[in-house]
Amino acid sequence: MTPHAAGRQSRAELRFAAWYDRINAVAEQRWAGRLRRRLVADLGGQVLDLGAGTGANLPYFRAASTVTAVEPSAAMREHLTARLGGAQVPAQVVAAVGEELPFPAAAFDAVVCTLVLCTVPDPARTLAEIHRVLKPDGTMVFLEHVRARGLVACAQDMLTPLLRHFAAGCHPNRDTLAALRAAGFAPRDVEAFKPVPRFPLIAPFVAGTARPAG
Ligand SMILES: C[S@@+](CC[C@H](N)C(=O)[O-])C[C@H]1O[C@@H](n2cnc3c(N)ncnc32)[C@H](O)[C@@H]1O
């Protein structure tokens, strides 16, 4: 792993891992759980869940031969490992970062990124790695909150330093769909939505799939 991932975890990162499931509990119940199920249940073959966190996607995989859950944070990995027993398909945890995936080219039929491209330190390098490890006819699945427009985007720029500290590196101001296209993916079936209207700075969310562009 890179020094970023292998180094000591800050208190903020440890706190974030400890509180993550509790912070998200209401959202998971109201909308995120349903969406996770829809996005990952039918993914077959070898599936990579990148930045798997505490394992929120794990219970929803149904068709995968194996899920490889990559997670650099040791604190997150503790929760993730504890959740392996609840998976319906064989799953394993790997300590690594998205910018340097320890897998051969074209190793996966599908790569899942949920709420992770906002956090990785180097999204372009991470997307290049996803492109490398995904089969040419494979599917990338994403659920991300992304940059808004106009004044809200300016407010997101101002909020970013604070959120990066308190939410373990989260950037609310990333244009992830543009980054996907720049990395050679063709996003499809993109759904944009604002699940929590009273948090306009962590919105919109986008969910969909992307294929390596021809
Ligand atoms: C907001 S959490 C999302 C967790 C999970 N995917 C979910 O949907 O709940 C972001 C995750 O990305 C992980 N992460 C941070 N830097 C990363 C990197 N360079 N490569 C892969 N994952 C990373 C964090 O440790 C954290 O678990």
PDB file of C-alpha atoms and ligand atoms in Angstrom:
ATOM      1  CA  MET A   1       0.000   0.000   0.000  1.00  0.00           C
ATOM      2  CA  THR A   2       1.063   3.598  -0.453  1.00  0.00           C
ATOM      3  CA  PRO A   3       2.252   5.556   2.615  1.00  0.00           C
ATOM      4  CA  HIS A   4      -1.178   7.270   2.624  1.00  0.00           C
ATOM      5  CA  ALA A   5      -2.902   4.008   3.326  1.00  0.00           C
ATOM      6  CA  ALA A   6      -0.257   2.229   5.353  1.00  0.00           C
ATOM      7  CA  GLY A   7       0.493   5.099   7.741  1.00  0.00           C
ATOM      8  CA  ARG A   8      -1.022   5.615  11.164  1.00  0.00           C
ATOM      9  CA  GLN A   9      -4.690   6.463  11.128  1.00  0.00           C
ATOM     10  CA  SER A  10      -5.705   9.889  12.350  1.00  0.00           C
ATOM     11  CA  ARG A  11      -8.163  10.241  15.217  1.00  0.00           C
ATOM     12  CA  ALA A  12     -10.703  11.610  12.715  1.00  0.00           C
ATOM     13  CA  GLU A  13     -10.366   8.462  10.565  1.00  0.00           C
ATOM     14  CA  LEU A  14     -10.780   6.192  13.585  1.00  0.00           C
ATOM     15  CA  ARG A  15     -13.845   8.150  14.708  1.00  0.00           C
ATOM     16  CA  PHE A  16     -15.308   8.033  11.200  1.00  0.00           C
ATOM     17  CA  ALA A  17     -14.938   4.238  11.062  1.00  0.00           C
ATOM     18  CA  ALA A  18     -16.461   3.830  14.526  1.00  0.00           C
ATOM     19  CA  TRP A  19     -19.477   6.015  13.699  1.00  0.00           C
ATOM     20  CA  TYR A  20     -19.953   5.247  10.006  1.00  0.00           C
ATOM     21  CA  ASP A  21     -22.770   2.716  10.275  1.00  0.00           C
ATOM     22  CA  ARG A  22     -24.615   4.769  12.887  1.00  0.00           C
ATOM     23  CA  ILE A  23     -24.326   7.974  10.813  1.00  0.00           C
ATOM     24  CA  ASN A  24     -25.766   6.178   7.779  1.00  0.00           C
ATOM     25  CA  ALA A  25     -28.370   4.010   9.493  1.00  0.00           C
ATOM     26  CA  VAL A  26     -31.401   6.134   8.594  1.00  0.00           C
ATOM     27  CA  ALA A  27     -30.271   6.630   4.974  1.00  0.00           C
ATOM     28  CA  GLU A  28     -29.601   2.909   4.586  1.00  0.00           C
ATOM     29  CA  GLN A  29     -33.094   2.150   5.812  1.00  0.00           C
ATOM     30  CA  ARG A  30     -34.870   4.827   3.772  1.00  0.00           C
ATOM     31  CA  TRP A  31     -33.134   4.636   0.386  1.00  0.00           C
ATOM     32  CA  ALA A  32     -29.489   3.541   0.268  1.00  0.00           C
ATOM     33  CA  GLY A  33     -30.071  -0.118   1.128  1.00  0.00           C
ATOM     34  CA  ARG A  34     -32.631  -0.503  -1.665  1.00  0.00           C
ATOM     35  CA  LEU A  35     -30.322   1.190  -4.125  1.00  0.00           C
ATOM     36  CA  ARG A  36     -27.322  -0.912  -3.113  1.00  0.00           C
ATOM     37  CA  ARG A  37     -29.415  -4.058  -3.646  1.00  0.00           C
ATOM     38  CA  ARG A  38     -30.509  -2.909  -7.087  1.00  0.00           C
ATOM     39  CA  LEU A  39     -26.964  -2.015  -8.126  1.00  0.00           C
ATOM     40  CA  VAL A  40     -25.083  -5.113  -6.956  1.00  0.00           C
ATOM     41  CA  ALA A  41     -27.496  -8.061  -6.566  1.00  0.00           C
ATOM     42  CA  ASP A  42     -27.198  -9.291 -10.176  1.00  0.00           C
ATOM     43  CA  LEU A  43     -23.466  -8.752 -10.661  1.00  0.00           C
ATOM     44  CA  GLY A  44     -21.963 -12.123 -11.578  1.00  0.00           C
ATOM     45  CA  GLY A  45     -18.454 -13.572 -11.702  1.00  0.00           C
ATOM     46  CA  GLN A  46     -15.499 -11.973  -9.914  1.00  0.00           C
ATOM     47  CA  VAL A  47     -16.580  -8.708  -8.300  1.00  0.00           C
ATOM     48  CA  LEU A  48     -14.351  -6.053  -6.739  1.00  0.00           C
ATOM     49  CA  ASP A  49     -15.950  -3.794  -4.109  1.00  0.00           C
ATOM     50  CA  LEU A  50     -13.511  -0.886  -3.899  1.00  0.00           C
ATOM     51  CA  GLY A  51     -13.225   1.084  -0.658  1.00  0.00           C
ATOM     52  CA  ALA A  52     -15.737  -1.294   0.851  1.00  0.00           C
ATOM     53  CA  GLY A  53     -15.713   0.507   4.208  1.00  0.00           C
ATOM     54  CA  THR A  54     -17.701  -1.328   6.866  1.00  0.00           C
ATOM     55  CA  GLY A  55     -19.205  -3.659   4.237  1.00  0.00           C
ATOM     56  CA  ALA A  56     -22.517  -1.932   3.577  1.00  0.00           C
ATOM     57  CA  ASN A  57     -22.774  -3.583   0.130  1.00  0.00           C
ATOM     58  CA  LEU A  58     -21.873  -7.081   1.317  1.00  0.00           C
ATOM     59  CA  PRO A  59     -25.344  -8.371   2.279  1.00  0.00           C
ATOM     60  CA  TYR A  60     -26.760  -7.443  -1.140  1.00  0.00           C
ATOM     61  CA  PHE A  61     -24.528  -9.488  -3.458  1.00  0.00           C
ATOM     62  CA  ARG A  62     -26.461 -12.521  -4.719  1.00  0.00           C
ATOM     63  CA  ALA A  63     -24.981 -13.662  -8.037  1.00  0.00           C
ATOM     64  CA  ALA A  64     -21.220 -13.044  -7.649  1.00  0.00           C
ATOM     65  CA  SER A  65     -18.843 -16.030  -7.616  1.00  0.00           C
ATOM     66  CA  THR A  66     -16.557 -14.094  -5.280  1.00  0.00           C
ATOM     67  CA  VAL A  67     -16.571 -10.571  -3.871  1.00  0.00           C
ATOM     68  CA  THR A  68     -13.148  -9.074  -3.188  1.00  0.00           C
ATOM     69  CA  ALA A  69     -13.624  -6.190  -0.771  1.00  0.00           C
ATOM     70  CA  VAL A  70     -10.674  -3.796  -0.938  1.00  0.00           C
ATOM     71  CA  GLU A  71     -10.287  -1.418   1.998  1.00  0.00           C
ATOM     72  CA  PRO A  72      -7.174   0.541   3.063  1.00  0.00           C
ATOM     73  CA  SER A  73      -8.334   1.645   6.519  1.00  0.00           C
ATOM     74  CA  ALA A  74      -7.521  -0.869   9.245  1.00  0.00           C
ATOM     75  CA  ALA A  75     -10.353   0.504  11.390  1.00  0.00           C
ATOM     76  CA  MET A  76     -12.875   0.057   8.562  1.00  0.00           C
ATOM     77  CA  ARG A  77     -11.480  -3.403   7.793  1.00  0.00           C
ATOM     78  CA  GLU A  78     -12.315  -4.572  11.321  1.00  0.00           C
ATOM     79  CA  HIS A  79     -16.022  -3.865  10.725  1.00  0.00           C
ATOM     80  CA  LEU A  80     -15.820  -5.260   7.185  1.00  0.00           C
ATOM     81  CA  THR A  81     -14.244  -8.508   8.318  1.00  0.00           C
ATOM     82  CA  ALA A  82     -16.863  -8.892  11.049  1.00  0.00           C
ATOM     83  CA  ARG A  83     -19.555  -8.604   8.383  1.00  0.00           C
ATOM     84  CA  LEU A  84     -18.146 -11.287   6.039  1.00  0.00           C
ATOM     85  CA  GLY A  85     -20.292 -13.946   7.742  1.00  0.00           C
ATOM     86  CA  GLY A  86     -23.463 -12.156   6.649  1.00  0.00           C
ATOM     87  CA  ALA A  87     -22.562 -12.281   2.943  1.00  0.00           C
ATOM     88  CA  GLN A  88     -24.614 -14.600   0.717  1.00  0.00           C
ATOM     89  CA  VAL A  89     -21.639 -15.268  -1.574  1.00  0.00           C
ATOM     90  CA  PRO A  90     -17.959 -16.058  -0.929  1.00  0.00           C
ATOM     91  CA  ALA A  91     -16.164 -12.836   0.027  1.00  0.00           C
ATOM     92  CA  GLN A  92     -12.659 -11.843   1.043  1.00  0.00           C
ATOM     93  CA  VAL A  93     -11.059  -8.668   2.388  1.00  0.00           C
ATOM     94  CA  VAL A  94      -7.888  -7.219   0.849  1.00  0.00           C
ATOM     95  CA  ALA A  95      -5.899  -4.315   2.320  1.00  0.00           C
ATOM     96  CA  ALA A  96      -5.019  -2.035  -0.605  1.00  0.00           C
ATOM     97  CA  VAL A  97      -5.688   1.365  -2.154  1.00  0.00           C
ATOM     98  CA  GLY A  98      -7.533   2.079  -5.378  1.00  0.00           C
ATOM     99  CA  GLU A  99      -4.527   3.884  -6.813  1.00  0.00           C
ATOM    100  CA  GLU A 100      -2.446   0.675  -6.694  1.00  0.00           C
ATOM    101  CA  LEU A 101      -4.596  -2.420  -6.966  1.00  0.00           C
ATOM    102  CA  PRO A 102      -2.722  -5.699  -6.345  1.00  0.00           C
ATOM    103  CA  PHE A 103      -4.536  -7.593  -9.117  1.00  0.00           C
ATOM    104  CA  PRO A 104      -3.646  -8.560 -12.699  1.00  0.00           C
ATOM    105  CA  ALA A 105      -5.259  -6.831 -15.685  1.00  0.00           C
ATOM    106  CA  ALA A 106      -8.804  -7.915 -16.581  1.00  0.00           C
ATOM    107  CA  ALA A 107      -9.213  -9.840 -13.314  1.00  0.00           C
ATOM    108  CA  PHE A 108     -12.782  -8.704 -12.567  1.00  0.00           C
ATOM    109  CA  ASP A 109     -16.184  -8.953 -14.248  1.00  0.00           C
ATOM    110  CA  ALA A 110     -17.482  -6.022 -12.223  1.00  0.00           C
ATOM    111  CA  VAL A 111     -16.126  -3.237 -10.023  1.00  0.00           C
ATOM    112  CA  VAL A 112     -18.346  -1.519  -7.464  1.00  0.00           C
ATOM    113  CA  CYS A 113     -17.654   2.022  -6.219  1.00  0.00           C
ATOM    114  CA  THR A 114     -20.155   3.301  -3.683  1.00  0.00           C
ATOM    115  CA  LEU A 115     -19.380   6.595  -1.938  1.00  0.00           C
ATOM    116  CA  VAL A 116     -15.680   6.084  -2.576  1.00  0.00           C
ATOM    117  CA  LEU A 117     -14.632   8.214  -5.556  1.00  0.00           C
ATOM    118  CA  CYS A 118     -15.376  11.253  -3.362  1.00  0.00           C
ATOM    119  CA  THR A 119     -12.715  10.020  -0.936  1.00  0.00           C
ATOM    120  CA  VAL A 120      -9.773   8.458  -2.791  1.00  0.00           C
ATOM    121  CA  PRO A 121      -6.826  10.891  -2.807  1.00  0.00           C
ATOM    122  CA  ASP A 122      -6.197  10.428  -6.562  1.00  0.00           C
ATOM    123  CA  PRO A 123      -9.431   9.720  -8.505  1.00  0.00           C
ATOM    124  CA  ALA A 124      -7.757   9.723 -11.956  1.00  0.00           C
ATOM    125  CA  ARG A 125      -5.208   7.120 -10.898  1.00  0.00           C
ATOM    126  CA  THR A 126      -7.886   5.062  -9.152  1.00  0.00           C
ATOM    127  CA  LEU A 127     -10.111   5.102 -12.241  1.00  0.00           C
ATOM    128  CA  ALA A 128      -7.132   4.084 -14.402  1.00  0.00           C
ATOM    129  CA  GLU A 129      -6.577   1.127 -12.064  1.00  0.00           C
ATOM    130  CA  ILE A 130     -10.273   0.196 -12.183  1.00  0.00           C
ATOM    131  CA  HIS A 131     -10.075   0.311 -15.985  1.00  0.00           C
ATOM    132  CA  ARG A 132      -7.008  -1.953 -15.902  1.00  0.00           C
ATOM    133  CA  VAL A 133      -8.441  -4.629 -13.601  1.00  0.00           C
ATOM    134  CA  LEU A 134     -11.900  -4.664 -15.225  1.00  0.00           C
ATOM    135  CA  LYS A 135     -12.489  -7.032 -18.165  1.00  0.00           C
ATOM    136  CA  PRO A 136     -13.055  -5.148 -21.440  1.00  0.00           C
ATOM    137  CA  ASP A 137     -16.700  -6.299 -21.387  1.00  0.00           C
ATOM    138  CA  GLY A 138     -17.004  -5.805 -17.635  1.00  0.00           C
ATOM    139  CA  THR A 139     -19.274  -3.423 -15.736  1.00  0.00           C
ATOM    140  CA  MET A 140     -18.447  -0.692 -13.301  1.00  0.00           C
ATOM    141  CA  VAL A 141     -21.221   0.216 -10.877  1.00  0.00           C
ATOM    142  CA  PHE A 142     -21.264   3.503  -9.008  1.00  0.00           C
ATOM    143  CA  LEU A 143     -23.208   5.389  -6.384  1.00  0.00           C
ATOM    144  CA  GLU A 144     -21.547   8.710  -5.595  1.00  0.00           C
ATOM    145  CA  HIS A 145     -22.398  12.210  -4.448  1.00  0.00           C
ATOM    146  CA  VAL A 146     -20.984  14.717  -6.909  1.00  0.00           C
ATOM    147  CA  ARG A 147     -20.401  18.383  -7.628  1.00  0.00           C
ATOM    148  CA  ALA A 148     -23.504  20.542  -7.951  1.00  0.00           C
ATOM    149  CA  ARG A 149     -23.808  23.626 -10.162  1.00  0.00           C
ATOM    150  CA  GLY A 150     -23.563  27.378  -9.611  1.00  0.00           C
ATOM    151  CA  LEU A 151     -23.511  28.780  -6.094  1.00  0.00           C
ATOM    152  CA  VAL A 152     -23.980  25.380  -4.469  1.00  0.00           C
ATOM    153  CA  ALA A 153     -20.766  24.196  -6.159  1.00  0.00           C
ATOM    154  CA  CYS A 154     -18.935  27.264  -4.747  1.00  0.00           C
ATOM    155  CA  ALA A 155     -20.277  26.411  -1.293  1.00  0.00           C
ATOM    156  CA  GLN A 156     -19.097  22.810  -1.795  1.00  0.00           C
ATOM    157  CA  ASP A 157     -15.600  24.137  -2.591  1.00  0.00           C
ATOM    158  CA  MET A 158     -15.646  26.028   0.708  1.00  0.00           C
ATOM    159  CA  LEU A 159     -16.943  23.052   2.661  1.00  0.00           C
ATOM    160  CA  THR A 160     -14.387  20.618   1.230  1.00  0.00           C
ATOM    161  CA  PRO A 161     -11.436  21.309   3.609  1.00  0.00           C
ATOM    162  CA  LEU A 162     -13.711  20.842   6.621  1.00  0.00           C
ATOM    163  CA  LEU A 163     -15.354  17.697   5.337  1.00  0.00           C
ATOM    164  CA  ARG A 164     -12.020  16.238   4.258  1.00  0.00           C
ATOM    165  CA  HIS A 165     -10.958  16.451   7.883  1.00  0.00           C
ATOM    166  CA  PHE A 166     -14.138  15.273   9.588  1.00  0.00           C
ATOM    167  CA  ALA A 167     -15.312  12.755   6.982  1.00  0.00           C
ATOM    168  CA  ALA A 168     -12.001  10.998   6.371  1.00  0.00           C
ATOM    169  CA  GLY A 169     -11.077  12.642   3.071  1.00  0.00           C
ATOM    170  CA  CYS A 170     -14.537  13.159   1.529  1.00  0.00           C
ATOM    171  CA  HIS A 171     -14.680  15.806  -1.246  1.00  0.00           C
ATOM    172  CA  PRO A 172     -18.256  17.018  -1.885  1.00  0.00           C
ATOM    173  CA  ASN A 173     -17.107  18.982  -4.942  1.00  0.00           C
ATOM    174  CA  ARG A 174     -15.856  16.311  -7.371  1.00  0.00           C
ATOM    175  CA  ASP A 175     -17.276  16.025 -10.888  1.00  0.00           C
ATOM    176  CA  THR A 176     -17.134  12.243 -10.890  1.00  0.00           C
ATOM    177  CA  LEU A 177     -19.083  11.679 -14.121  1.00  0.00           C
ATOM    178  CA  ALA A 178     -16.541  13.851 -15.980  1.00  0.00           C
ATOM    179  CA  ALA A 179     -13.712  11.924 -14.303  1.00  0.00           C
ATOM    180  CA  LEU A 180     -15.282   8.631 -15.422  1.00  0.00           C
ATOM    181  CA  ARG A 181     -15.464   9.810 -19.031  1.00  0.00           C
ATOM    182  CA  ALA A 182     -11.898  11.143 -18.892  1.00  0.00           C
ATOM    183  CA  ALA A 183     -10.761   7.714 -17.665  1.00  0.00           C
ATOM    184  CA  GLY A 184     -12.290   5.972 -20.691  1.00  0.00           C
ATOM    185  CA  PHE A 185     -15.623   4.852 -19.274  1.00  0.00           C
ATOM    186  CA  ALA A 186     -19.015   5.336 -20.863  1.00  0.00           C
ATOM    187  CA  PRO A 187     -21.565   5.933 -18.068  1.00  0.00           C
ATOM    188  CA  ARG A 188     -25.021   4.463 -18.737  1.00  0.00           C
ATOM    189  CA  ASP A 189     -28.411   4.513 -17.049  1.00  0.00           C
ATOM    190  CA  VAL A 190     -27.313   7.403 -14.844  1.00  0.00           C
ATOM    191  CA  GLU A 191     -29.880   8.433 -12.265  1.00  0.00           C
ATOM    192  CA  ALA A 192     -29.310  11.764 -10.478  1.00  0.00           C
ATOM    193  CA  PHE A 193     -31.189  12.466  -7.275  1.00  0.00           C
ATOM    194  CA  LYS A 194     -31.187  14.422  -4.026  1.00  0.00           C
ATOM    195  CA  PRO A 195     -32.063  11.947  -1.310  1.00  0.00           C
ATOM    196  CA  VAL A 196     -31.813  14.391   1.601  1.00  0.00           C
ATOM    197  CA  PRO A 197     -33.072  17.800   0.450  1.00  0.00           C
ATOM    198  CA  ARG A 198     -31.980  19.456   3.686  1.00  0.00           C
ATOM    199  CA  PHE A 199     -28.301  18.633   2.918  1.00  0.00           C
ATOM    200  CA  PRO A 200     -27.946  20.420  -0.461  1.00  0.00           C
ATOM    201  CA  LEU A 201     -24.155  20.501  -0.139  1.00  0.00           C
ATOM    202  CA  ILE A 202     -23.887  16.691  -0.224  1.00  0.00           C
ATOM    203  CA  ALA A 203     -25.838  16.415  -3.474  1.00  0.00           C
ATOM    204  CA  PRO A 204     -26.665  15.523  -6.113  1.00  0.00           C
ATOM    205  CA  PHE A 205     -26.059  11.804  -5.930  1.00  0.00           C
ATOM    206  CA  VAL A 206     -25.575   9.808  -9.108  1.00  0.00           C
ATOM    207  CA  ALA A 207     -26.049   6.074  -9.503  1.00  0.00           C
ATOM    208  CA  GLY A 208     -25.502   3.970 -12.580  1.00  0.00           C
ATOM    209  CA  THR A 209     -23.207   1.703 -14.521  1.00  0.00           C
ATOM    210  CA  ALA A 210     -20.259   2.361 -16.797  1.00  0.00           C
ATOM    211  CA  ARG A 211     -18.494   0.244 -19.396  1.00  0.00           C
ATOM    212  CA  PRO A 212     -14.987   0.685 -20.709  1.00  0.00           C
ATOM    213  CA  ALA A 213     -15.602   2.805 -23.839  1.00  0.00           C
ATOM    214  CA  GLY A 214     -14.840   1.043 -27.131  1.00  0.00           C
TER     215      GLY A 214
HETATM  216  C1  LIG B   1     -17.520   7.015   2.641  1.00  0.00           C
HETATM  217  S1  LIG B   1     -16.720   5.471   2.791  1.00  0.00           S
HETATM  218  C2  LIG B   1     -17.690   4.395   1.740  1.00  0.00           C
HETATM  219  C3  LIG B   1     -17.661   2.972   2.188  1.00  0.00           C
HETATM  220  C4  LIG B   1     -18.534   2.010   1.372  1.00  0.00           C
HETATM  221  N1  LIG B   1     -18.101   1.894   0.012  1.00  0.00           N
HETATM  222  C5  LIG B   1     -20.012   2.382   1.423  1.00  0.00           C
HETATM  223  O1  LIG B   1     -20.657   2.425   0.373  1.00  0.00           O
HETATM  224  O2  LIG B   1     -20.535   2.580   2.533  1.00  0.00           O
HETATM  225  C6  LIG B   1     -15.237   5.706   1.792  1.00  0.00           C
HETATM  226  C7  LIG B   1     -14.279   4.529   1.899  1.00  0.00           C
HETATM  227  O3  LIG B   1     -13.196   4.718   0.975  1.00  0.00           O
HETATM  228  C8  LIG B   1     -12.024   4.243   1.605  1.00  0.00           C
HETATM  229  N2  LIG B   1     -10.825   4.808   0.952  1.00  0.00           N
HETATM  230  C9  LIG B   1     -10.133   5.921   1.291  1.00  0.00           C
HETATM  231  N3  LIG B   1      -9.073   6.072   0.491  1.00  0.00           N
HETATM  232  C10 LIG B   1      -9.104   5.047  -0.380  1.00  0.00           C
HETATM  233  C11 LIG B   1      -8.260   4.654  -1.449  1.00  0.00           C
HETATM  234  N4  LIG B   1      -7.185   5.364  -1.782  1.00  0.00           N
HETATM  235  N5  LIG B   1      -8.569   3.527  -2.121  1.00  0.00           N
HETATM  236  C12 LIG B   1      -9.673   2.802  -1.792  1.00  0.00           C
HETATM  237  N6  LIG B   1     -10.509   3.138  -0.787  1.00  0.00           N
HETATM  238  C13 LIG B   1     -10.224   4.243  -0.095  1.00  0.00           C
HETATM  239  C14 LIG B   1     -12.187   4.696   3.030  1.00  0.00           C
HETATM  240  O4  LIG B   1     -11.311   4.021   3.909  1.00  0.00           O
HETATM  241  C15 LIG B   1     -13.649   4.389   3.276  1.00  0.00           C
HETATM  242  O5  LIG B   1     -13.834   3.089   3.741  1.00  0.00           O
END
